[in-house]
Amino acid sequence: MTRYMDVHHDAQGVTADQLRQMHDAAVAMAQEEGVQFEHTWADPESGTVYCLSEAPSSQAVTRIHERIGGGAPDEIHPVPIAV
Amino acid sequence: MTRYMDVHHDAQGVTADQLRQMHDAAVAMAQEEGVQFEHTWADPESGTVYCLSEAPSSQAVTRIHERIGGGAPDEIHPVPIAV
């Protein structure tokens, strides 16, 4: 498992409720996809969303985003260092 | 206080030790600058660093980065939503 940070740039107006619903949907399929979302932070004004997850691959992170209706991330990087 | 996520794109080869030293330096001046770093995640291969902080302004986040030798972030956004 690798920790990933992914970023979305076009989520203007996103709400906490929408993110919570997507988070709950992701938790429900976590075992199936092998992806565990840890946290999501969002700036609805600029439309920026940051998601921190643990996953077997970046493809798995992209796939679960698409399944929960969040759209594929614009950027995704493994983040092996955490302080 | 507002929570901010900032991103650096040119930190290729950054190490956990370097980030820990900068984090410790930031903690030492946290009261003076009013900025509290919560977490930092890094991908040394692409040179991407994400920092999550609580601060009175984005300018304060930029200033403490410059004081600890981390360079000004390339992007910074308030993240009022957290899930």
PDB file of C-alpha atoms in Angstrom:
ATOM      1  CA  MET A   1       0.000   0.000   0.000  1.00  0.00           C
ATOM      2  CA  THR A   2       1.189   3.473  -0.882  1.00  0.00           C
ATOM      3  CA  ARG A   3      -0.053   6.808   0.358  1.00  0.00           C
ATOM      4  CA  TYR A   4      -1.244   9.158  -2.409  1.00  0.00           C
ATOM      5  CA  MET A   5      -2.281  12.796  -2.560  1.00  0.00           C
ATOM      6  CA  ASP A   6      -4.538  13.684  -5.461  1.00  0.00           C
ATOM      7  CA  VAL A   7      -5.803  17.088  -6.520  1.00  0.00           C
ATOM      8  CA  HIS A   8      -8.921  18.253  -8.371  1.00  0.00           C
ATOM      9  CA  HIS A   9      -9.061  21.761  -9.849  1.00  0.00           C
ATOM     10  CA  ASP A  10     -12.636  22.108 -11.132  1.00  0.00           C
ATOM     11  CA  ALA A  11     -14.824  21.546  -8.072  1.00  0.00           C
ATOM     12  CA  GLN A  12     -16.109  25.127  -7.697  1.00  0.00           C
ATOM     13  CA  GLY A  13     -19.008  25.247  -5.249  1.00  0.00           C
ATOM     14  CA  VAL A  14     -18.418  21.781  -3.796  1.00  0.00           C
ATOM     15  CA  THR A  15     -20.077  21.365  -0.385  1.00  0.00           C
ATOM     16  CA  ALA A  16     -19.140  19.466   2.750  1.00  0.00           C
ATOM     17  CA  ASP A  17     -22.289  17.332   2.284  1.00  0.00           C
ATOM     18  CA  GLN A  18     -21.294  16.310  -1.247  1.00  0.00           C
ATOM     19  CA  LEU A  19     -17.810  15.383  -0.100  1.00  0.00           C
ATOM     20  CA  ARG A  20     -19.198  13.448   2.865  1.00  0.00           C
ATOM     21  CA  GLN A  21     -21.536  11.475   0.579  1.00  0.00           C
ATOM     22  CA  MET A  22     -18.658  10.623  -1.770  1.00  0.00           C
ATOM     23  CA  HIS A  23     -16.477   9.732   1.195  1.00  0.00           C
ATOM     24  CA  ASP A  24     -19.177   7.371   2.552  1.00  0.00           C
ATOM     25  CA  ALA A  25     -19.547   5.772  -0.900  1.00  0.00           C
ATOM     26  CA  ALA A  26     -15.776   5.293  -1.066  1.00  0.00           C
ATOM     27  CA  VAL A  27     -15.714   3.710   2.394  1.00  0.00           C
ATOM     28  CA  ALA A  28     -18.459   1.287   1.279  1.00  0.00           C
ATOM     29  CA  MET A  29     -16.312   0.027  -1.619  1.00  0.00           C
ATOM     30  CA  ALA A  30     -12.955   0.310   0.154  1.00  0.00           C
ATOM     31  CA  GLN A  31     -12.473  -3.414   0.589  1.00  0.00           C
ATOM     32  CA  GLU A  32     -13.449  -4.168  -3.019  1.00  0.00           C
ATOM     33  CA  GLU A  33     -11.069  -1.548  -4.462  1.00  0.00           C
ATOM     34  CA  GLY A  34      -8.363  -1.768  -1.798  1.00  0.00           C
ATOM     35  CA  VAL A  35      -8.419   2.034  -1.404  1.00  0.00           C
ATOM     36  CA  GLN A  36      -8.719   3.749   1.950  1.00  0.00           C
ATOM     37  CA  PHE A  37      -9.483   7.494   1.910  1.00  0.00           C
ATOM     38  CA  GLU A  38      -7.929   9.191   4.923  1.00  0.00           C
ATOM     39  CA  HIS A  39      -8.897  12.835   4.471  1.00  0.00           C
ATOM     40  CA  THR A  40     -10.269  15.315   1.980  1.00  0.00           C
ATOM     41  CA  TRP A  41      -9.822  19.096   2.104  1.00  0.00           C
ATOM     42  CA  ALA A  42     -11.616  21.516  -0.181  1.00  0.00           C
ATOM     43  CA  ASP A  43     -11.669  25.149  -1.247  1.00  0.00           C
ATOM     44  CA  PRO A  44     -15.084  25.620  -2.908  1.00  0.00           C
ATOM     45  CA  GLU A  45     -14.156  29.118  -4.128  1.00  0.00           C
ATOM     46  CA  SER A  46     -11.182  28.077  -6.300  1.00  0.00           C
ATOM     47  CA  GLY A  47     -12.633  24.581  -6.828  1.00  0.00           C
ATOM     48  CA  THR A  48      -9.583  22.827  -5.413  1.00  0.00           C
ATOM     49  CA  VAL A  49      -9.957  19.473  -3.632  1.00  0.00           C
ATOM     50  CA  TYR A  50      -7.089  17.515  -2.059  1.00  0.00           C
ATOM     51  CA  CYS A  51      -7.578  13.825  -1.189  1.00  0.00           C
ATOM     52  CA  LEU A  52      -5.189  11.732   0.895  1.00  0.00           C
ATOM     53  CA  SER A  53      -5.552   7.977   0.508  1.00  0.00           C
ATOM     54  CA  GLU A  54      -3.764   4.651   0.893  1.00  0.00           C
ATOM     55  CA  ALA A  55      -4.041   2.452  -2.158  1.00  0.00           C
ATOM     56  CA  PRO A  56      -2.355  -0.345  -4.088  1.00  0.00           C
ATOM     57  CA  SER A  57      -1.824   1.932  -7.142  1.00  0.00           C
ATOM     58  CA  SER A  58      -2.639   5.379  -8.515  1.00  0.00           C
ATOM     59  CA  GLN A  59      -4.963   3.639 -11.007  1.00  0.00           C
ATOM     60  CA  ALA A  60      -7.002   2.285  -8.084  1.00  0.00           C
ATOM     61  CA  VAL A  61      -7.318   5.825  -6.667  1.00  0.00           C
ATOM     62  CA  THR A  62      -8.503   7.138 -10.047  1.00  0.00           C
ATOM     63  CA  ARG A  63     -10.967   4.258 -10.486  1.00  0.00           C
ATOM     64  CA  ILE A  64     -12.638   4.723  -7.079  1.00  0.00           C
ATOM     65  CA  HIS A  65     -12.978   8.474  -7.762  1.00  0.00           C
ATOM     66  CA  GLU A  66     -14.804   7.672 -10.996  1.00  0.00           C
ATOM     67  CA  ARG A  67     -17.046   5.078  -9.289  1.00  0.00           C
ATOM     68  CA  ILE A  68     -18.134   7.510  -6.539  1.00  0.00           C
ATOM     69  CA  GLY A  69     -18.894  10.261  -9.082  1.00  0.00           C
ATOM     70  CA  GLY A  70     -15.971  12.474  -8.083  1.00  0.00           C
ATOM     71  CA  GLY A  71     -14.294  12.478 -11.494  1.00  0.00           C
ATOM     72  CA  ALA A  72     -10.685  11.465 -12.113  1.00  0.00           C
ATOM     73  CA  PRO A  73      -8.146  13.613 -10.243  1.00  0.00           C
ATOM     74  CA  ASP A  74      -6.204  16.211 -12.258  1.00  0.00           C
ATOM     75  CA  GLU A  75      -2.987  15.294 -10.440  1.00  0.00           C
ATOM     76  CA  ILE A  76      -1.911  12.373  -8.316  1.00  0.00           C
ATOM     77  CA  HIS A  77       1.411  11.707  -6.603  1.00  0.00           C
ATOM     78  CA  PRO A  78       2.634   9.078  -4.176  1.00  0.00           C
ATOM     79  CA  VAL A  79       3.711  10.794  -0.932  1.00  0.00           C
ATOM     80  CA  PRO A  80       6.114   8.384   0.751  1.00  0.00           C
ATOM     81  CA  ILE A  81       7.326  11.103   3.164  1.00  0.00           C
ATOM     82  CA  ALA A  82       5.017  12.392   5.895  1.00  0.00           C
ATOM     83  CA  VAL A  83       6.024  14.764   8.712  1.00  0.00           C
TER      84      VAL A  83
ATOM     85  CA  MET B   1      -7.475  31.157  12.043  1.00  0.00           C
ATOM     86  CA  THR B   2      -7.959  29.496   8.683  1.00  0.00           C
ATOM     87  CA  ARG B   3      -6.717  26.144   7.483  1.00  0.00           C
ATOM     88  CA  TYR B   4      -4.522  26.315   4.367  1.00  0.00           C
ATOM     89  CA  MET B   5      -3.053  23.753   2.005  1.00  0.00           C
ATOM     90  CA  ASP B   6       0.033  24.902   0.135  1.00  0.00           C
ATOM     91  CA  VAL B   7       1.937  23.122  -2.597  1.00  0.00           C
ATOM     92  CA  HIS B   8       5.566  23.247  -3.751  1.00  0.00           C
ATOM     93  CA  HIS B   9       6.532  21.822  -7.153  1.00  0.00           C
ATOM     94  CA  ASP B  10      10.348  22.044  -7.220  1.00  0.00           C
ATOM     95  CA  ALA B  11      11.496  20.020  -4.216  1.00  0.00           C
ATOM     96  CA  GLN B  12      13.047  17.112  -6.124  1.00  0.00           C
ATOM     97  CA  GLY B  13      15.155  14.956  -3.817  1.00  0.00           C
ATOM     98  CA  VAL B  14      13.761  16.411  -0.590  1.00  0.00           C
ATOM     99  CA  THR B  15      14.318  14.101   2.381  1.00  0.00           C
ATOM    100  CA  ALA B  16      12.306  13.315   5.499  1.00  0.00           C
ATOM    101  CA  ASP B  17      15.183  14.746   7.582  1.00  0.00           C
ATOM    102  CA  GLN B  18      15.099  18.074   5.741  1.00  0.00           C
ATOM    103  CA  LEU B  19      11.339  18.337   6.154  1.00  0.00           C
ATOM    104  CA  ARG B  20      11.584  17.410   9.834  1.00  0.00           C
ATOM    105  CA  GLN B  21      14.230  20.122  10.407  1.00  0.00           C
ATOM    106  CA  MET B  22      12.050  22.725   8.662  1.00  0.00           C
ATOM    107  CA  HIS B  23       9.030  21.530  10.612  1.00  0.00           C
ATOM    108  CA  ASP B  24      10.919  21.889  13.905  1.00  0.00           C
ATOM    109  CA  ALA B  25      12.057  25.388  12.905  1.00  0.00           C
ATOM    110  CA  ALA B  26       8.448  26.306  12.077  1.00  0.00           C
ATOM    111  CA  VAL B  27       7.231  24.977  15.417  1.00  0.00           C
ATOM    112  CA  ALA B  28       9.868  27.108  17.162  1.00  0.00           C
ATOM    113  CA  MET B  29       8.484  30.305  15.555  1.00  0.00           C
ATOM    114  CA  ALA B  30       4.820  29.242  15.575  1.00  0.00           C
ATOM    115  CA  GLN B  31       3.796  31.600  18.358  1.00  0.00           C
ATOM    116  CA  GLU B  32       5.653  34.553  16.813  1.00  0.00           C
ATOM    117  CA  GLU B  33       4.091  34.046  13.364  1.00  0.00           C
ATOM    118  CA  GLY B  34       0.759  32.603  14.488  1.00  0.00           C
ATOM    119  CA  VAL B  35       1.150  29.695  12.075  1.00  0.00           C
ATOM    120  CA  GLN B  36       0.704  26.095  13.130  1.00  0.00           C
ATOM    121  CA  PHE B  37       1.891  23.424  10.673  1.00  0.00           C
ATOM    122  CA  GLU B  38      -0.226  20.309  11.009  1.00  0.00           C
ATOM    123  CA  HIS B  39       1.247  17.970   8.405  1.00  0.00           C
ATOM    124  CA  THR B  40       3.569  17.828   5.436  1.00  0.00           C
ATOM    125  CA  TRP B  41       3.575  15.150   2.721  1.00  0.00           C
ATOM    126  CA  ALA B  42       6.211  14.860   0.020  1.00  0.00           C
ATOM    127  CA  ASP B  43       7.010  13.068  -3.211  1.00  0.00           C
ATOM    128  CA  PRO B  44      10.773  13.508  -3.659  1.00  0.00           C
ATOM    129  CA  GLU B  45      10.657  12.046  -7.185  1.00  0.00           C
ATOM    130  CA  SER B  46       8.314  14.647  -8.698  1.00  0.00           C
ATOM    131  CA  GLY B  47       9.426  17.287  -6.170  1.00  0.00           C
ATOM    132  CA  THR B  48       5.914  17.891  -4.872  1.00  0.00           C
ATOM    133  CA  VAL B  49       5.363  18.925  -1.242  1.00  0.00           C
ATOM    134  CA  TYR B  50       1.952  19.528   0.362  1.00  0.00           C
ATOM    135  CA  CYS B  51       1.723  21.421   3.674  1.00  0.00           C
ATOM    136  CA  LEU B  52      -1.389  21.703   5.812  1.00  0.00           C
ATOM    137  CA  SER B  53      -1.405  24.556   8.318  1.00  0.00           C
ATOM    138  CA  GLU B  54      -3.611  26.813  10.400  1.00  0.00           C
ATOM    139  CA  ALA B  55      -2.749  30.477  10.062  1.00  0.00           C
ATOM    140  CA  PRO B  56      -4.141  33.995  10.298  1.00  0.00           C
ATOM    141  CA  SER B  57      -3.502  34.619   6.561  1.00  0.00           C
ATOM    142  CA  SER B  58      -1.921  33.089   3.465  1.00  0.00           C
ATOM    143  CA  GLN B  59       0.773  35.783   3.732  1.00  0.00           C
ATOM    144  CA  ALA B  60       1.732  34.412   7.171  1.00  0.00           C
ATOM    145  CA  VAL B  61       2.059  30.902   5.679  1.00  0.00           C
ATOM    146  CA  THR B  62       4.294  32.230   2.895  1.00  0.00           C
ATOM    147  CA  ARG B  63       6.429  34.240   5.333  1.00  0.00           C
ATOM    148  CA  ILE B  64       7.107  31.315   7.682  1.00  0.00           C
ATOM    149  CA  HIS B  65       8.067  29.138   4.693  1.00  0.00           C
ATOM    150  CA  GLU B  66      10.622  31.767   3.668  1.00  0.00           C
ATOM    151  CA  ARG B  67      11.954  32.095   7.236  1.00  0.00           C
ATOM    152  CA  ILE B  68      12.511  28.332   7.619  1.00  0.00           C
ATOM    153  CA  GLY B  69      14.279  28.111   4.247  1.00  0.00           C
ATOM    154  CA  GLY B  70      11.494  26.219   2.512  1.00  0.00           C
ATOM    155  CA  GLY B  71      10.857  28.834  -0.173  1.00  0.00           C
ATOM    156  CA  ALA B  72       7.480  30.412  -0.891  1.00  0.00           C
ATOM    157  CA  PRO B  73       4.798  27.899  -1.908  1.00  0.00           C
ATOM    158  CA  ASP B  74       3.837  27.739  -5.596  1.00  0.00           C
ATOM    159  CA  GLU B  75       0.151  27.502  -4.684  1.00  0.00           C
ATOM    160  CA  ILE B  76      -1.828  28.161  -1.547  1.00  0.00           C
ATOM    161  CA  HIS B  77      -5.554  27.819  -0.902  1.00  0.00           C
ATOM    162  CA  PRO B  78      -7.732  28.093   2.178  1.00  0.00           C
ATOM    163  CA  VAL B  79      -9.464  24.737   2.775  1.00  0.00           C
ATOM    164  CA  PRO B  80     -12.521  25.516   4.897  1.00  0.00           C
ATOM    165  CA  ILE B  81     -14.013  22.069   4.193  1.00  0.00           C
ATOM    166  CA  ALA B  82     -12.437  18.957   5.704  1.00  0.00           C
ATOM    167  CA  VAL B  83     -13.912  15.447   5.603  1.00  0.00           C
TER     168      VAL B  83
END
